[in-house]
XYZ file of C-alpha atoms in Angstrom:
701
model
C -40.766 -37.003 24.416
C -37.999 -39.380 23.242
C -34.317 -38.502 23.353
C -34.154 -38.628 19.532
C -37.051 -36.175 19.207
C -35.453 -33.876 21.772
C -32.125 -33.889 19.924
C -33.877 -33.355 16.604
C -35.812 -30.394 17.985
C -32.637 -28.931 19.514
C -30.768 -29.235 16.226
C -33.615 -27.541 14.327
C -33.647 -24.743 16.896
C -29.874 -24.393 16.644
C -30.069 -24.175 12.843
C -32.755 -21.471 13.051
C -30.799 -19.516 15.646
C -27.544 -19.710 13.667
C -29.347 -18.524 10.539
C -30.750 -15.605 12.543
C -27.280 -14.844 13.889
C -25.863 -14.766 10.347
C -28.631 -12.415 9.192
C -28.140 -10.135 12.203
C -24.385 -10.061 11.682
C -24.726 -9.098 8.036
C -27.025 -6.265 9.038
C -24.969 -4.990 11.956
C -21.415 -5.518 10.702
C -20.792 -2.129 9.143
C -18.989 0.387 11.347
C -17.768 -2.495 13.490
C -17.496 -6.193 12.655
C -17.093 -9.188 14.891
C -14.402 -10.438 12.530
C -13.900 -9.433 8.913
C -14.768 -12.056 6.264
C -16.522 -14.150 8.934
C -20.260 -13.337 8.870
C -21.167 -16.666 10.502
C -19.955 -18.158 13.775
C -17.499 -20.407 11.950
C -14.471 -18.726 10.393
C -12.156 -20.089 7.707
C -9.024 -18.205 6.711
C -8.115 -17.967 3.868
C -11.792 -17.091 3.331
C -14.204 -17.788 0.517
C -13.145 -16.597 -2.970
C -9.423 -16.575 -2.202
C -7.075 -17.098 -5.154
C -3.645 -18.722 -4.828
C -0.454 -18.926 -6.833
C 0.394 -22.592 -7.363
C 3.215 -23.599 -5.057
C 3.007 -20.605 -2.686
C 2.912 -21.193 1.063
C 0.126 -20.078 3.387
C -1.370 -20.717 6.829
C -4.936 -21.735 7.665
C -6.804 -20.391 10.698
C -10.110 -21.875 11.881
C -12.263 -20.253 14.549
C -15.599 -21.170 16.124
C -17.313 -18.293 17.918
C -19.758 -18.422 20.814
C -21.192 -14.958 21.610
C -21.936 -14.620 25.307
C -24.126 -11.516 25.043
C -25.436 -9.116 22.420
C -27.646 -9.743 19.403
C -25.720 -12.864 18.326
C -25.931 -14.671 21.682
C -27.781 -18.012 21.512
C -29.325 -19.886 24.457
C -28.598 -23.171 22.675
C -24.876 -22.421 22.310
C -24.808 -20.894 25.769
C -21.575 -19.000 25.173
C -19.577 -22.256 24.871
C -17.682 -22.657 21.562
C -17.560 -26.077 19.923
C -14.224 -27.795 20.766
C -14.921 -30.744 18.427
C -15.176 -28.928 15.115
C -13.672 -30.620 12.049
C -12.138 -29.268 8.863
C -11.911 -30.896 5.431
C -10.416 -29.897 2.074
C -11.204 -31.324 -1.347
C -10.290 -30.570 -4.911
C -13.305 -30.187 -7.164
C -14.624 -33.633 -8.071
C -12.732 -35.431 -5.283
C -13.888 -36.649 -1.874
C -13.226 -34.360 1.131
C -10.275 -35.267 3.338
C -9.344 -34.251 6.823
C -7.067 -31.211 6.395
C -4.134 -32.770 8.232
C -4.318 -35.775 5.920
C -4.828 -33.618 2.826
C -1.784 -31.434 3.528
C 0.269 -34.248 5.104
C 0.826 -32.321 8.340
C 0.156 -33.033 12.009
C -3.197 -32.114 13.489
C -2.669 -28.777 15.274
C -3.612 -28.310 18.941
C -6.875 -26.712 19.999
C -6.573 -23.086 21.117
C -8.988 -21.068 23.251
C -9.415 -17.354 23.875
C -12.069 -14.672 24.058
C -12.466 -11.175 22.656
C -14.996 -8.358 22.796
C -16.335 -5.936 20.214
C -18.955 -3.210 19.814
C -21.888 -4.098 17.590
C -22.531 -0.493 16.528
C -21.917 3.130 17.460
C -24.691 3.111 20.065
C -23.028 0.198 21.865
C -19.708 2.019 21.735
C -21.166 5.219 23.164
C -22.825 3.226 25.957
C -19.609 1.228 26.513
C -21.480 -2.064 26.181
C -19.195 -4.508 24.377
C -20.255 -7.975 23.269
C -18.116 -10.865 24.542
C -17.218 -13.819 22.299
C -15.617 -17.106 23.404
C -13.476 -18.866 20.777
C -12.053 -22.275 19.967
C -9.486 -22.320 17.182
C -6.767 -24.174 15.285
C -4.001 -23.123 12.904
C -2.332 -25.184 10.154
C 1.051 -23.619 9.398
C 2.955 -23.423 6.093
C 0.787 -25.523 3.812
C 0.741 -25.404 0.026
C -1.477 -26.177 -2.986
C 0.348 -27.176 -6.177
C -2.399 -28.279 -8.559
C -4.406 -25.550 -10.341
C -8.152 -25.726 -9.979
C -10.997 -25.193 -7.536
C -10.972 -26.431 -3.953
C -13.615 -26.549 -1.234
C -12.626 -26.002 2.393
C -15.352 -26.943 4.892
C -15.538 -26.195 8.604
C -18.094 -28.395 10.417
C -19.215 -27.254 13.872
C -22.195 -27.122 16.246
C -23.642 -30.489 15.190
C -23.988 -30.015 11.457
C -23.471 -26.302 10.814
C -21.019 -25.610 7.986
C -18.882 -22.747 6.749
C -17.517 -23.364 3.275
C -14.800 -21.503 1.415
C -14.155 -21.919 -2.289
C -10.482 -21.512 -3.149
C -8.997 -21.179 -6.629
C -5.417 -22.043 -7.525
C -4.764 -20.102 -10.702
C -3.321 -21.896 -13.700
C -0.392 -19.665 -14.614
C 2.522 -20.690 -16.827
C 5.869 -21.549 -15.273
C 7.714 -19.995 -18.213
C 9.624 -16.908 -17.134
C 9.242 -13.918 -19.440
C 10.931 -11.150 -17.443
C 14.306 -11.221 -15.733
C 13.580 -8.197 -13.525
C 10.567 -6.279 -12.213
C 10.460 -2.696 -10.971
C 7.256 -1.738 -9.174
C 6.929 2.023 -8.693
C 4.256 2.972 -6.173
C 2.996 6.531 -6.026
C 1.360 6.178 -2.626
C -2.144 7.649 -2.804
C -1.656 8.736 -6.445
C -4.712 9.174 -8.655
C -5.259 10.149 -12.269
C -6.461 13.603 -11.188
C -3.172 14.171 -9.325
C -1.178 13.163 -12.397
C -3.275 15.600 -14.427
C -2.598 18.401 -11.920
C 1.140 17.621 -11.856
C 1.254 17.777 -15.646
C -0.533 21.152 -15.553
C 1.982 22.811 -13.203
C 5.151 21.392 -14.797
C 4.496 21.141 -18.549
C 3.832 24.104 -20.811
C 0.930 24.340 -23.251
C 0.551 26.413 -26.398
C -3.050 27.049 -27.413
C -4.239 24.030 -25.469
C -1.552 21.596 -26.624
C 1.128 20.321 -24.270
C 4.643 20.809 -25.574
C 6.008 18.003 -23.432
C 4.567 15.074 -21.556
C 5.216 13.219 -18.350
C 7.178 9.982 -18.613
C 4.160 8.052 -17.339
C 2.152 9.402 -20.283
C 4.532 7.658 -22.659
C 4.121 4.113 -21.313
C 2.556 1.753 -23.884
C -0.049 0.582 -21.382
C -1.498 3.634 -19.690
C -3.639 4.271 -16.650
C -6.026 6.412 -18.648
C -6.657 6.895 -22.354
C -4.379 9.338 -24.150
C -3.575 9.935 -27.767
C -0.690 8.170 -29.429
C 2.311 10.461 -29.590
C 5.752 10.700 -31.071
C 8.681 12.031 -29.036
C 6.264 13.191 -26.342
C 4.266 15.409 -28.745
C 0.668 14.573 -29.684
C 0.120 13.739 -33.356
C -2.578 15.544 -35.296
C -5.299 13.914 -37.327
C -6.562 10.373 -36.787
C -5.154 9.131 -33.497
C -4.981 5.886 -31.568
C -5.899 5.356 -27.927
C -4.054 2.982 -25.645
C -5.808 0.414 -23.450
C -7.384 1.636 -20.245
C -5.657 0.140 -17.213
C -6.599 0.600 -13.580
C -7.026 -1.456 -10.426
C -9.747 -1.589 -7.776
C -8.360 -1.095 -4.279
C -11.089 -2.181 -1.841
C -10.222 -4.324 1.180
C -11.348 -7.773 2.242
C -13.950 -6.423 4.664
C -14.311 -2.707 3.845
C -14.607 -0.704 0.654
C -11.914 1.759 1.749
C -8.356 0.593 2.225
C -5.191 1.715 3.954
C -1.612 1.317 2.741
C -1.037 -1.907 4.685
C -3.646 -4.163 3.172
C -3.453 -2.440 -0.217
C 0.288 -3.181 -0.369
C -0.537 -6.704 0.807
C -2.853 -7.168 -2.176
C -0.243 -5.894 -4.648
C 2.583 -8.026 -3.222
C 0.742 -11.263 -2.366
C -2.503 -11.569 -4.330
C -4.518 -11.779 -1.097
C -7.052 -9.263 0.186
C -6.762 -8.442 3.860
C -7.968 -6.074 6.579
C -7.006 -2.465 7.319
C -3.633 -2.337 9.144
C -2.753 -5.967 8.268
C 0.490 -6.902 6.497
C 0.396 -10.230 4.625
C -1.922 -12.002 7.068
C -5.620 -12.611 7.462
C -6.627 -10.837 10.668
C -7.914 -13.347 13.222
C -9.479 -12.592 16.622
C -6.548 -13.646 18.808
C -4.788 -11.136 21.052
C -1.364 -11.514 19.438
C -0.577 -9.456 16.302
C 1.959 -12.106 15.246
C 0.006 -15.396 15.106
C -2.464 -14.519 12.329
C -2.474 -16.786 9.245
C 0.252 -15.730 6.811
C 0.792 -15.984 3.074
C 3.911 -15.481 0.978
C 4.824 -12.207 -0.712
C 6.201 -11.919 -4.226
C 9.627 -11.068 -2.776
C 9.621 -14.219 -0.637
C 8.508 -16.406 -3.553
C 10.946 -14.844 -6.035
C 13.844 -15.221 -3.599
C 12.862 -18.812 -2.742
C 12.347 -19.938 -6.344
C 15.228 -18.176 -8.127
C 17.467 -16.834 -5.344
C 16.780 -13.526 -7.089
C 17.662 -10.158 -5.603
C 15.206 -7.897 -3.785
C 15.406 -4.137 -3.263
C 13.294 -1.697 -1.248
C 13.346 2.084 -1.729
C 10.973 4.508 -0.031
C 10.835 8.159 0.955
C 8.872 7.070 4.042
C 10.310 5.600 7.200
C 11.380 2.165 6.028
C 9.157 0.302 8.528
C 6.059 1.981 7.080
C 3.340 -0.138 5.494
C 4.313 -0.021 1.809
C 7.998 -0.973 2.247
C 7.254 -3.173 5.275
C 4.795 -5.333 3.369
C 7.635 -6.723 1.249
C 8.659 -9.091 4.092
C 6.534 -8.483 7.219
C 3.636 -10.618 8.475
C 1.576 -8.995 11.214
C -1.970 -7.857 11.875
C -0.679 -4.491 13.166
C 1.345 -2.334 10.782
C 2.374 -0.313 13.867
C 4.724 -3.121 14.959
C 7.552 -1.179 13.356
C 10.392 -2.874 15.220
C 9.195 -6.298 14.149
C 8.889 -5.060 10.554
C 12.557 -4.010 10.561
C 13.527 -7.319 12.143
C 11.696 -9.189 9.368
C 13.991 -7.638 6.748
C 16.951 -9.258 8.451
C 15.604 -12.376 10.163
C 12.299 -13.161 8.449
C 9.561 -14.831 10.518
C 10.910 -16.538 13.618
C 7.858 -17.408 15.738
C 6.466 -20.069 13.341
C 7.829 -22.283 10.591
C 8.139 -20.178 7.463
C 10.282 -19.618 4.392
C 13.884 -18.443 4.691
C 14.359 -14.692 5.276
C 14.701 -12.597 2.121
C 17.397 -10.244 3.466
C 17.004 -7.673 0.666
C 20.146 -6.700 -1.219
C 19.381 -3.015 -0.710
C 17.079 -1.076 1.648
C 16.998 2.726 1.341
C 14.758 5.238 3.114
C 14.034 6.988 6.402
C 13.076 5.786 9.867
C 16.336 5.893 11.836
C 14.419 5.685 15.114
C 13.921 1.985 14.411
C 17.665 1.375 13.982
C 19.783 3.159 16.558
C 19.295 1.626 20.026
C 16.414 3.339 21.837
C 12.900 2.665 23.095
C 11.518 2.571 19.531
C 13.944 0.025 18.073
C 12.932 -3.635 18.297
C 13.739 -4.854 21.813
C 15.992 -1.809 22.199
C 18.581 -3.331 19.860
C 21.098 -1.565 17.618
C 19.892 -2.591 14.159
C 22.647 -0.692 12.385
C 25.032 -3.100 14.112
C 22.760 -6.081 13.427
C 22.677 -5.349 9.688
C 26.425 -4.740 9.606
C 26.963 -8.104 11.300
C 25.051 -9.756 8.432
C 27.324 -8.189 5.826
C 25.475 -4.963 5.037
C 27.235 -1.694 4.311
C 25.434 0.920 6.434
C 25.244 4.435 4.951
C 23.584 7.550 6.354
C 23.881 10.292 3.725
C 23.862 10.901 -0.018
C 27.639 11.181 -0.290
C 28.327 7.821 1.317
C 25.509 6.186 -0.674
C 27.125 7.257 -3.952
C 30.473 5.800 -2.829
C 29.093 2.463 -1.622
C 30.368 -0.585 -3.491
C 27.654 -2.018 -5.747
C 28.641 -5.576 -4.917
C 27.810 -5.163 -1.215
C 24.408 -5.472 0.423
C 23.455 -1.973 1.517
C 21.271 -0.446 4.215
C 20.798 3.305 3.742
C 18.837 5.176 6.430
C 19.007 8.930 5.956
C 16.646 10.579 8.468
C 14.549 10.030 11.511
C 10.930 9.381 10.435
C 9.889 10.229 6.849
C 12.372 11.831 4.494
C 11.871 15.522 3.683
C 9.886 16.089 0.495
C 11.245 17.237 -2.855
C 9.966 20.808 -2.427
C 11.884 21.332 0.814
C 15.033 19.562 -0.382
C 15.203 21.581 -3.595
C 13.322 24.880 -3.235
C 12.614 25.820 0.381
C 15.790 24.374 1.825
C 15.661 26.374 5.051
C 12.971 23.905 6.097
C 15.679 21.247 6.454
C 17.090 23.172 9.417
C 16.194 22.604 13.059
C 14.575 19.235 12.429
C 17.033 17.326 14.608
C 16.478 14.305 12.381
C 19.983 12.992 11.747
C 20.018 9.208 11.238
C 22.538 8.597 14.032
C 19.988 9.790 16.593
C 22.268 12.525 17.942
C 19.889 15.391 17.153
C 21.701 17.124 14.299
C 19.943 18.064 11.053
C 19.925 15.633 8.111
C 21.101 17.824 5.234
C 23.055 15.596 2.833
C 19.995 13.751 1.563
C 19.434 11.606 -1.512
C 16.148 11.867 -3.353
C 13.965 9.136 -4.781
C 15.888 9.238 -8.063
C 19.336 8.836 -6.496
C 18.134 6.033 -4.225
C 16.381 4.164 -7.033
C 19.304 4.372 -9.465
C 21.752 3.229 -6.790
C 19.460 0.356 -5.864
C 19.405 -0.747 -9.514
C 23.204 -0.665 -9.650
C 23.461 -2.829 -6.527
C 20.774 -5.272 -7.640
C 22.198 -5.684 -11.123
C 25.755 -6.142 -9.863
C 24.747 -8.737 -7.285
C 22.068 -10.554 -9.307
C 22.990 -10.282 -12.971
C 22.288 -13.974 -13.546
C 19.201 -14.547 -11.379
C 17.408 -11.231 -11.853
C 15.860 -8.937 -9.280
C 12.692 -7.315 -7.948
C 12.656 -3.668 -6.847
C 9.883 -1.700 -5.157
C 10.364 2.086 -5.222
C 7.816 4.225 -3.375
C 7.062 7.938 -3.586
C 5.499 7.894 -0.133
C 4.787 11.557 0.491
C 2.293 11.961 -2.328
C 0.001 10.293 0.176
C 1.433 11.823 3.341
C 1.155 15.386 2.030
C -2.321 14.792 0.586
C -3.411 13.708 4.060
C -2.411 17.111 5.460
C -3.893 19.018 2.487
C -0.400 20.087 1.384
C -1.098 19.751 -2.303
C 2.036 21.531 -3.555
C 4.313 19.153 -1.654
C 2.303 16.140 -2.805
C 2.481 17.171 -6.460
C 6.188 17.939 -6.108
C 6.810 14.381 -4.979
C 4.646 13.059 -7.823
C 6.808 14.970 -10.302
C 9.895 13.567 -8.568
C 8.462 10.080 -9.139
C 7.989 10.832 -12.832
C 11.548 12.168 -13.068
C 12.765 8.986 -11.345
C 10.895 6.796 -13.834
C 12.491 8.682 -16.733
C 15.968 8.267 -15.237
C 15.302 4.591 -14.545
C 14.435 3.890 -18.175
C 17.674 5.579 -19.242
C 19.626 3.560 -16.651
C 18.138 0.259 -17.848
C 19.009 1.159 -21.447
C 22.613 1.813 -20.425
C 22.749 -1.529 -18.590
C 21.216 -3.388 -21.533
C 18.363 -4.544 -19.269
C 15.397 -2.493 -20.512
C 13.973 -5.287 -22.687
C 14.394 -7.764 -19.807
C 12.612 -5.637 -17.216
C 8.909 -5.221 -16.537
C 8.258 -1.687 -15.280
C 5.007 -0.978 -13.468
C 3.769 2.314 -12.066
C 0.686 2.308 -9.895
C -0.741 3.405 -6.556
C -1.940 1.487 -3.547
C -5.054 3.649 -3.094
C -6.287 7.147 -3.870
C -7.467 10.386 -2.288
C -10.527 12.378 -3.332
C -8.425 15.131 -4.909
C -9.145 17.313 -7.920
C -8.648 20.753 -9.448
C -11.734 22.842 -10.241
C -10.314 26.205 -11.259
C -7.752 28.841 -10.361
C -7.385 31.338 -7.515
C -6.263 34.971 -7.683
C -4.306 34.902 -4.423
C -3.572 38.651 -4.512
C -7.282 39.425 -4.626
C -8.057 36.780 -1.973
C -5.472 38.227 0.418
C -6.879 41.742 -0.003
C -10.422 40.824 1.073
C -11.480 41.116 4.719
C -14.540 38.859 4.779
C -14.457 35.103 4.208
C -17.390 35.088 1.813
C -15.793 37.826 -0.294
C -12.491 35.917 -0.410
C -14.277 33.164 -2.295
C -14.778 35.536 -5.229
C -11.065 35.006 -5.968
C -11.872 31.556 -7.346
C -12.124 31.391 -11.141
C -13.988 28.537 -12.809
C -14.461 27.509 -16.430
C -13.241 30.366 -18.706
C -12.053 32.345 -15.686
C -9.653 29.574 -14.693
C -7.216 30.866 -17.306
C -3.930 29.069 -17.906
C -1.273 27.598 -15.645
C 1.027 30.271 -14.236
C 3.398 27.711 -12.727
C 5.252 27.284 -16.021
C 5.667 30.961 -16.923
C 9.371 31.783 -17.177
C 10.634 34.994 -15.540
C 13.989 36.238 -14.311
C 13.124 34.757 -10.903
C 12.124 31.360 -12.296
C 13.748 28.172 -11.053
C 16.006 26.696 -13.724
C 16.223 22.934 -14.311
C 18.376 20.813 -16.576
C 17.065 20.065 -20.051
C 14.277 17.483 -19.977
C 13.552 17.924 -16.243
C 10.038 19.113 -15.554
C 9.012 20.905 -12.356
C 7.227 24.264 -11.900
C 9.258 27.335 -12.849
C 7.408 29.229 -10.116
C 5.918 27.517 -7.058
C 4.272 30.733 -5.821
C 2.508 32.432 -8.736
C -0.286 34.944 -8.216
C -2.779 32.632 -9.901
C -2.704 29.202 -8.262
C -4.867 26.092 -8.440
C -8.274 25.809 -6.827
C -7.599 22.302 -5.564
C -8.735 20.150 -2.698
C -10.095 16.934 -1.236
C -13.667 15.780 -0.740
C -13.020 14.719 2.883
C -11.045 16.916 5.283
C -10.911 18.383 8.812
C -11.766 21.970 9.744
C -9.093 24.223 8.232
C -8.299 27.548 6.626
C -7.409 27.699 2.937
C -5.574 30.380 0.957
C -4.434 28.146 -1.948
C -0.789 29.187 -1.629
C 2.357 27.160 -1.223
C 3.440 26.855 2.410
C 7.012 28.151 2.207
C 7.771 27.669 5.891
C 7.278 23.908 5.888
C 4.629 21.194 5.645
C 1.071 22.072 6.593
C -0.679 21.481 9.904
C -4.298 22.222 8.954
C -6.024 21.341 12.250
C -4.974 21.353 15.889
C -6.308 19.809 19.073
C -7.222 22.434 21.670
C -8.473 20.051 24.340
C -7.424 16.821 26.040
C -9.848 14.840 23.862
C -9.409 14.169 20.151
C -11.275 17.286 19.068
C -9.646 19.134 16.168
C -10.294 22.706 15.106
C -8.933 25.113 12.516
C -5.243 25.919 12.886
C -5.390 29.660 12.245
C -1.604 29.852 11.835
C -1.714 27.500 8.854
C -3.226 29.876 6.261
C -3.924 33.204 8.011
C -4.951 35.056 4.848
C -7.417 32.348 3.858
C -11.007 31.560 4.782
C -12.449 28.865 7.035
C -13.689 25.630 5.462
C -15.759 23.489 7.807
C -14.699 19.861 7.930
C -16.554 16.908 6.464
C -15.026 14.281 8.771
C -15.508 13.399 12.453
C -14.038 16.030 14.785
C -11.435 13.450 15.852
C -9.834 13.708 12.377
C -6.834 16.011 11.980
C -6.231 15.195 8.290
C -7.859 13.884 5.134
C -8.610 10.230 4.386
C -8.330 7.771 1.498
C -11.029 7.479 -1.144
C -12.764 4.719 -3.103
C -11.379 5.663 -6.520
C -9.752 3.130 -8.808
C -6.083 3.946 -9.384
C -4.035 3.850 -12.591
C -1.596 1.169 -13.705
C 1.142 1.954 -16.234
C 3.089 -0.948 -17.745
C 6.136 -1.255 -19.993
C 8.297 -4.214 -20.935
C 7.738 -7.991 -20.985
C 4.064 -8.901 -20.343
C 2.944 -5.268 -20.610
C -0.108 -6.329 -22.609
C -1.458 -8.337 -19.660
C -1.949 -5.161 -17.605
C -4.647 -3.618 -19.782
C -8.225 -3.363 -18.526
C -9.888 -2.816 -15.173
C -9.099 -5.434 -12.550
C -8.608 -6.117 -8.875
C -5.498 -4.980 -7.011
C -4.627 -8.631 -6.339
C -4.334 -9.207 -10.084
C -1.247 -6.991 -10.157
C 0.481 -9.669 -8.080
C -0.715 -12.531 -10.266
C 0.372 -10.792 -13.470
C 3.829 -10.072 -12.005
C 4.098 -13.672 -10.795
C 3.030 -14.928 -14.208
C 5.622 -12.766 -15.948
C 8.335 -14.034 -13.583
C 7.208 -17.661 -13.978
C 6.737 -18.190 -10.230
C 4.072 -20.924 -10.343
C 5.225 -24.316 -9.118
C 3.137 -27.442 -9.776
C 5.080 -29.677 -7.412
C 7.694 -29.533 -4.650
C 10.491 -30.692 -6.949
C 9.879 -28.397 -9.940
C 13.183 -27.319 -11.477
C 14.173 -23.694 -11.007
C 17.041 -23.601 -13.464
C 17.059 -20.888 -16.074
C 16.737 -23.193 -19.079
C 13.691 -25.042 -17.782
C 11.688 -22.134 -16.439
C 12.554 -19.055 -18.430
C 12.306 -17.665 -21.884
C 12.423 -14.331 -23.653
C 15.523 -12.901 -22.025
């Protein structure tokens, strides 16, 4: 047989084998995947179907995989990855060019590594990983300016191709909003908003006498009747546009807060745990291909101000995704460092250095084993001109013209219910922000932090405008632990904060210049299906009899949380929270996915819930009988390694008010929230020398 025939036969065999590998990967890549968004042995990141904002920076990662064993192993490849792969990019209708030539950058060096993965649960249980050898390259900080469709092609293994179609969206450069406030109710769903309304707003014969502030946005997350002064009109009524976003990930249909925040802030889908990168297969969590966030673009284009407020620890995923770029959201020290120093390991845009950062997470700031490289980040921020505050009193006194870092507790901040109703739960936490083990008592809430952040941003950036993200983090955190009362309390605090923010913007004369958005990053499978007579439930001795306390349909009755008595909690006029957090008749509420636990449907007065505990050395969680001793056992619906509930698939609402509000109607992808914000701010750039002066790029404010 001739050499040509031998080569031809080998190439045909290779093509057949690679096709078989692709088919096998698509079938097996469910619980585990060799690498998300890379079903073939050639990987291109950004992957197929990626959309870009014109003029935004991003990295490109290429990988060629050679499985050594397992179902994808090929005798033709022999476990040796192709070191001579090539990569081209072309705009639709133009000839392909070598990527280095196309982007006018140097050809990057070839990298090599290997990794292993389990093909399925059987392989995991047998501890039989599959080994993959890799050759790779990375093009850093490239940009596409011209709107339109592009084709990126990776050529490897003698003619095999992986193609990615990229789209640079054609968005106007005209700026329509001076400021943007993005409120994120972490984990918040429409059913939670409905439940919060039920426990805080009174009805008369089925009609609410007041409404939540979110209900009164012109673009709403679910259809409601048109109203005047918060009261529904009778007769013929108008419905507002439906508005919600789909939250699925790049490579899974359920998301976490890291890649969901990434989608909202950058317009790119990513992988669970990833912050503003496409997860590659390398060992380092810091070399994955990056893309710019809206804060980075806004700061680079306009020198506009940026603010971050969260009731979580400030290195958590939702606040961290404003500036961080890492495959592992757990790199908390590096997240904090990114606020101050940006990205230092590769060429990237200048650090944002937000004007104001307010939240919890002191363990990442005072020098200890959890702070980045053991450094004192209070001192590091102070050295860069930040005022450092550690309680509500000092926050209120801080000069609005000074950059401000406010860290008020170790870990997450206490929830609204404990700060305002069950205040004894603030004692003995040893969570003071100086790390000295005292209790953090003088605490601001989401409203105080948000209003102060607006004052600082407006004072420092009156001309250039500002972007603020404000997160009600413990809606999600308390839903995870089945602590529904605390979750709904924080949701009502978010609504109260939104109301106060609108009033603040009116006073500043900035309401018409500011786009306000309220949304969530993902949801939980929560709902209310009736009421519970807790007195009757407590009196029963048998679990099955206790369930008779649940009233459905007609027997659900009316909300007892809003009934005023001499013992009711009093609030200022126009502030809406339950008058009674512990009525006899409570809500029959819950999640669709949860660990083993007991349930008595009562508020936990002694502190946040701990529904399941581990009674062995392995991750094996059982009912915590101390959590709800008068309740009955509910068997879990999750793996026994789960100690709390999980996120759900549900679409989440989007509420919009202000410039560009009309563009947020409809049902769309989470990444579209970024593109609509960018469009409203006029962030597209069609060339490296586009003017960024107010007169040439803005209008409407």
